[in-house]
Coordinates of N, CA and C in Angstrom, one line a residue:
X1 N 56.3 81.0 -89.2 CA 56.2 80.0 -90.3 C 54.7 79.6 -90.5
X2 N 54.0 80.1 -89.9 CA 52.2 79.6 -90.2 C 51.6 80.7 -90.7
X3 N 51.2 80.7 -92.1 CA 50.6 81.2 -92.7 C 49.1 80.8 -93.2
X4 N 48.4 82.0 -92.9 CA 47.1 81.3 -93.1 C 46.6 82.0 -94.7
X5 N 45.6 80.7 -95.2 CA 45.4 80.5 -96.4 C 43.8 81.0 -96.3
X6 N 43.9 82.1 -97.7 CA 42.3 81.9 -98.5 C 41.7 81.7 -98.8
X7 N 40.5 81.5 -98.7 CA 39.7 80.8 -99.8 C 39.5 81.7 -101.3
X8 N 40.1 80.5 -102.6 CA 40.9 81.0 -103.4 C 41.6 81.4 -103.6
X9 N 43.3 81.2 -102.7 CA 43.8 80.2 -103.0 C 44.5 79.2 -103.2
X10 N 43.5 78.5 -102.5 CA 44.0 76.8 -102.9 C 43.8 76.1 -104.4
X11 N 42.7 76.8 -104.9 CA 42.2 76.5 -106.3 C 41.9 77.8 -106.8
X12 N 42.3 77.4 -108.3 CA 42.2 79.0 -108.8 C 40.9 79.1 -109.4
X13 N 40.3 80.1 -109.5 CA 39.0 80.7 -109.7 C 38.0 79.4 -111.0
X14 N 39.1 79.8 -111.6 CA 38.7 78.6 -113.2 C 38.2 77.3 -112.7
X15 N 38.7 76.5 -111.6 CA 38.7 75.0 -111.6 C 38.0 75.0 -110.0
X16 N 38.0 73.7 -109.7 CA 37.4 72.9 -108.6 C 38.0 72.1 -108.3
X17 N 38.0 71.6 -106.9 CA 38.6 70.3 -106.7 C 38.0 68.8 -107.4
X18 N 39.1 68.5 -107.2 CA 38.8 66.8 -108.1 C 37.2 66.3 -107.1
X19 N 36.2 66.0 -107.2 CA 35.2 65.7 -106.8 C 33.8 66.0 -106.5
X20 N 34.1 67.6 -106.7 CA 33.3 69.1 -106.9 C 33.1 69.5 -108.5
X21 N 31.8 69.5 -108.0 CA 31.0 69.8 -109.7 C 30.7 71.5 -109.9
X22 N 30.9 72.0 -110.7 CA 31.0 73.0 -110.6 C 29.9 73.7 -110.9
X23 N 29.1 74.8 -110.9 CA 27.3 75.0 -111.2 C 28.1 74.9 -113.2
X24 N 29.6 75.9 -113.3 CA 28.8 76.3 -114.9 C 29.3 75.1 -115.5
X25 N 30.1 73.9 -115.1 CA 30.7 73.2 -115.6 C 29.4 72.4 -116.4
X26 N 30.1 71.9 -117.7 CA 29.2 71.4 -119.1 C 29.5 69.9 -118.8
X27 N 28.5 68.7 -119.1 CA 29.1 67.2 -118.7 C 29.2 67.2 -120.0
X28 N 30.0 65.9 -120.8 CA 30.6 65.7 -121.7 C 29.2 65.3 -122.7
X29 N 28.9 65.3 -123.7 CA 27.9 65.5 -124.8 C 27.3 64.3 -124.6
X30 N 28.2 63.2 -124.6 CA 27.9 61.9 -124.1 C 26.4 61.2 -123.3
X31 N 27.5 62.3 -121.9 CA 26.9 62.0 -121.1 C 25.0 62.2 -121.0
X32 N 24.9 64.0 -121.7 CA 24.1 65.0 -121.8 C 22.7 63.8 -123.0
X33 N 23.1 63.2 -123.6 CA 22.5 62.6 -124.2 C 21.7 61.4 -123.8
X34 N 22.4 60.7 -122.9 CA 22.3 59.7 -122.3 C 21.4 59.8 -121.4
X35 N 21.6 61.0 -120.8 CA 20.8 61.8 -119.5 C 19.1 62.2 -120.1
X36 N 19.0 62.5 -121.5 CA 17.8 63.0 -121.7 C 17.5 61.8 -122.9
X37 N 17.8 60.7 -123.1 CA 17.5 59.7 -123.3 C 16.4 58.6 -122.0
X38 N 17.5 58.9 -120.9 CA 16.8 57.9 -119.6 C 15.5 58.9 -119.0
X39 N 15.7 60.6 -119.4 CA 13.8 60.9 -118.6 C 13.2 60.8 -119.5
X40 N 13.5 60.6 -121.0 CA 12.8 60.5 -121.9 C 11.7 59.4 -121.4
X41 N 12.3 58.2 -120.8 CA 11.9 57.3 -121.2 C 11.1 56.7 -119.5
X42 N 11.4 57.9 -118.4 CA 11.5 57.8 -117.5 C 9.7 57.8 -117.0
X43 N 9.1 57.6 -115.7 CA 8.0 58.0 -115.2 C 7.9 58.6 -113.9
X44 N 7.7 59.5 -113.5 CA 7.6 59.9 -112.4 C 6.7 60.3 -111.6
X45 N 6.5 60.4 -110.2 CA 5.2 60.7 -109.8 C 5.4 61.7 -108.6
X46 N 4.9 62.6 -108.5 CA 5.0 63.8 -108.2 C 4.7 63.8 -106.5
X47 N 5.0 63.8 -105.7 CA 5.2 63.9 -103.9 C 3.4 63.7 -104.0
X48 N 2.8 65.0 -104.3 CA 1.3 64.6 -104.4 C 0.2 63.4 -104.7
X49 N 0.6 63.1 -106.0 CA 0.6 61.7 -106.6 C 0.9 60.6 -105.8
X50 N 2.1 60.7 -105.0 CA 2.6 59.1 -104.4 C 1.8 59.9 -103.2
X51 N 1.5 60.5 -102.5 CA 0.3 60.6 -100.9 C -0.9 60.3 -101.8
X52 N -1.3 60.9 -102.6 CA -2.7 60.4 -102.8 C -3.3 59.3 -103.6
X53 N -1.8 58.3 -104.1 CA -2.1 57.2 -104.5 C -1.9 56.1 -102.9
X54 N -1.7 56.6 -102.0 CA -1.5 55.8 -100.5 C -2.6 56.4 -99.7
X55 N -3.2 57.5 -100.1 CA -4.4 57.4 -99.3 C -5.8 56.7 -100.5
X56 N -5.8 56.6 -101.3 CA -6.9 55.9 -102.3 C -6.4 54.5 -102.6
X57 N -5.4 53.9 -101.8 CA -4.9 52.4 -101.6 C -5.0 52.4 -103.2
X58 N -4.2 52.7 -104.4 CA -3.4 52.4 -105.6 C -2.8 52.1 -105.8
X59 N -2.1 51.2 -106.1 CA -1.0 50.4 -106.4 C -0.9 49.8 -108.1
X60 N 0.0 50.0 -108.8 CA 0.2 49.9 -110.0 C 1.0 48.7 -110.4
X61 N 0.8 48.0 -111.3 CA 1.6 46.6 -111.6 C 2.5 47.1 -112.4
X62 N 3.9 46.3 -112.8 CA 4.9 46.8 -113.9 C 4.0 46.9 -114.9
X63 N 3.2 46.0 -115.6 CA 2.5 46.3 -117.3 C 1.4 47.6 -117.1
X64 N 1.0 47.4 -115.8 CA 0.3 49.0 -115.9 C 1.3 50.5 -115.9
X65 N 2.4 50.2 -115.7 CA 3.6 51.4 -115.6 C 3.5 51.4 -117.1
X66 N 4.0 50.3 -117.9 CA 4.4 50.2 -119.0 C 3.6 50.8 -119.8
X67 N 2.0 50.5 -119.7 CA 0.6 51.0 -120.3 C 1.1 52.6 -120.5
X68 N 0.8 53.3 -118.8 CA 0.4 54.6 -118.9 C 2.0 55.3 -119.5
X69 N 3.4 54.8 -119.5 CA 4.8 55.4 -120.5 C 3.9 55.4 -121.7
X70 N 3.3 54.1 -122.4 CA 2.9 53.9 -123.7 C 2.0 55.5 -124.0
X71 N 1.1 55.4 -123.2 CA 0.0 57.0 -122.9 C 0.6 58.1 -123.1
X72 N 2.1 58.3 -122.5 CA 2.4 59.0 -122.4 C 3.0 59.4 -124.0
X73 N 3.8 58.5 -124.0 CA 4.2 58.4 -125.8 C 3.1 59.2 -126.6
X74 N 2.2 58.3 -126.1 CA 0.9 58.8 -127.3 C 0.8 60.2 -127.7
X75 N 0.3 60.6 -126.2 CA 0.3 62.0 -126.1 C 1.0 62.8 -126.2
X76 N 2.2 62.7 -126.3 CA 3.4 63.5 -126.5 C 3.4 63.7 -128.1
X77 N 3.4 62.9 -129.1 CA 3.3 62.4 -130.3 C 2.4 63.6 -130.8
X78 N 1.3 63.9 -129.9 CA 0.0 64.6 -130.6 C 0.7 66.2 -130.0
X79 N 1.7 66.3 -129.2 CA 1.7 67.6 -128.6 C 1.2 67.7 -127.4
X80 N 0.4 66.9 -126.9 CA -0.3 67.2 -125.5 C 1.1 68.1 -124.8
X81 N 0.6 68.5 -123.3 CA 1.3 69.0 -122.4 C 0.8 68.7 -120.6
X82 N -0.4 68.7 -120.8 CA -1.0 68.0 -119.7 C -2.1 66.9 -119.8
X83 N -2.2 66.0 -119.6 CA -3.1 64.7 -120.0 C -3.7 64.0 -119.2
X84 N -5.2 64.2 -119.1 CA -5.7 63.2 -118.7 C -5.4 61.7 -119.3
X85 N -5.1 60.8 -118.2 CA -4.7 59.1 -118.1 C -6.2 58.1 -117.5
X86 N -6.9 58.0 -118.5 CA -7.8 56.8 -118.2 C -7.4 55.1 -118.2
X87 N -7.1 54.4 -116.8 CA -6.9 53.3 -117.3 C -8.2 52.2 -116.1
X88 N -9.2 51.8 -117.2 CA -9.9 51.1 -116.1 C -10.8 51.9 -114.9
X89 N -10.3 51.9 -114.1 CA -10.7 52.5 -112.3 C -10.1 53.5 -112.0
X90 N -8.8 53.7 -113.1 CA -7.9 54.9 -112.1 C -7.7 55.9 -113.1
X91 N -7.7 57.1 -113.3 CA -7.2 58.6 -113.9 C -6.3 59.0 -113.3
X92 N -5.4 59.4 -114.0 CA -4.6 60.4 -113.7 C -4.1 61.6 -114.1
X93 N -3.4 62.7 -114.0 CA -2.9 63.7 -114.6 C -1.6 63.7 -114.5
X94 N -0.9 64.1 -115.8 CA 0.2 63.7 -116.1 C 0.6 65.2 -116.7
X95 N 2.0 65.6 -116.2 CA 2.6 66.4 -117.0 C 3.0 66.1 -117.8
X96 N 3.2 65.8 -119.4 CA 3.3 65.0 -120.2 C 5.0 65.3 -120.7
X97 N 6.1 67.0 -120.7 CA 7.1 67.1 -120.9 C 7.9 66.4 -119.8
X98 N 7.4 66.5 -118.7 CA 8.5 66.1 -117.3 C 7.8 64.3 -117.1
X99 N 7.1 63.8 -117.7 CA 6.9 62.5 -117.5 C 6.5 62.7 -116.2
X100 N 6.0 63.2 -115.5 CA 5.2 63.2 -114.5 C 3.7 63.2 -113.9
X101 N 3.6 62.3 -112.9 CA 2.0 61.7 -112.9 C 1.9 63.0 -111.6
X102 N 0.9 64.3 -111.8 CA 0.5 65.0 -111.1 C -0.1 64.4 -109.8
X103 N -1.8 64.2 -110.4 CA -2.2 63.3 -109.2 C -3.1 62.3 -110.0
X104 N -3.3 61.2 -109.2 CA -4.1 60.2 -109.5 C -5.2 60.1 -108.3
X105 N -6.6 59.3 -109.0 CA -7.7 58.7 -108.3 C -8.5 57.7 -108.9
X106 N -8.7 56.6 -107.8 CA -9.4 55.3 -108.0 C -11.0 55.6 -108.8
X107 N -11.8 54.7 -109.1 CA -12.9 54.7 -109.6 C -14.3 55.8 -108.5
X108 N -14.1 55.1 -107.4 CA -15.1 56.1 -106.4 C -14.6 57.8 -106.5
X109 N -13.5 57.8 -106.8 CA -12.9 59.5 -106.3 C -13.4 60.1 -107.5
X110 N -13.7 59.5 -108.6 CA -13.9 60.1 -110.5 C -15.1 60.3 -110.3
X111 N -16.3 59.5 -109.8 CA -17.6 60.2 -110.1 C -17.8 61.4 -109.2
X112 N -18.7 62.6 -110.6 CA -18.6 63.7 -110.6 C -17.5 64.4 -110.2
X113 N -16.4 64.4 -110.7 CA -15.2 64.9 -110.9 C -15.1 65.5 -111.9
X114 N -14.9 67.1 -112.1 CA -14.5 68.0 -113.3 C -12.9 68.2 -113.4
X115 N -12.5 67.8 -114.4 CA -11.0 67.4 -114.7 C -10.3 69.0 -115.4
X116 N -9.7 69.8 -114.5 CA -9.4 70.9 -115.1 C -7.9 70.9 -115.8
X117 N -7.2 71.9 -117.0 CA -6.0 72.3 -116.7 C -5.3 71.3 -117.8
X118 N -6.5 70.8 -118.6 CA -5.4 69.3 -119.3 C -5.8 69.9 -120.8
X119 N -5.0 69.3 -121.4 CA -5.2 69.7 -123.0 C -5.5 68.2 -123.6
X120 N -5.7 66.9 -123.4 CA -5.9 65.6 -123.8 C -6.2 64.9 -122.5
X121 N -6.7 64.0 -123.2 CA -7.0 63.0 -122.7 C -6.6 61.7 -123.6
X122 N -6.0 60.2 -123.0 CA -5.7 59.2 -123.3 C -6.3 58.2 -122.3
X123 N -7.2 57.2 -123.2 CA -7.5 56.0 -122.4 C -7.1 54.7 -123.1
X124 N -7.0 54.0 -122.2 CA -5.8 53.0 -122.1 C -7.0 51.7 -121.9
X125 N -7.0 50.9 -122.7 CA -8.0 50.3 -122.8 C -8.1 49.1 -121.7

């Protein structure tokens, strides 16, 4: 009376279990909208970025977040794709489609600094 079971089938090829996402499964349009609505709007900072804004002691205020999204807007607007971010003391480089801040450096790290790889620059007054 003990029969041993497959994998495949307990679920048939087509489906998944109730809590398993499936790679080709589509989320509802809804959702898909909502989702490229919030990185639209999103900032991110890249593994690199967050170590070398902790070793150059940076620290960013909410209205300075708010500033360099604005930057980013800008630039996006004109087409950029990679952007130099002047605000004050600090530069940064930003991937401008992924909303992501490459790397950043304080005022001492920019002199004589050759900024490669960017198509814009935005300064933030």
């Amino acid at each position: 009376m003990h029969e041993s079971i497959r994998i495949g089938q307990l679920f048939p090829a087509q489906s998944a279990p109730l809590g398993v996402k499936s790679a080709t499964a589509k989320p509802a349009s809804g959702a898909t909208e909502f989702q490229k609505l919030l990185d639209e709007t999103e900032l991110r900072f890249s593994h690199h970025a967050e170590t070398r804004m902790k070793q150059r002691g940076i620290t960013l205020k909410p209205e300075q977040l708010e500033s360099i999204k604005t930057a980013i807007d800008q630039a996006e607007a004109k087409g950029a794709r990679d952007s130099l971010v002047m605000m004050k003391d600090l530069a940064m480089i930003v991937n401008v489609p992924s909303r992501t801040v490459v790397t950043a450096m304080s005022g001492q790290s920019m002199q004589h600094h050759v900024f490669t790889q960017i198509d814009s620059a935005v300064v933030i007054p």
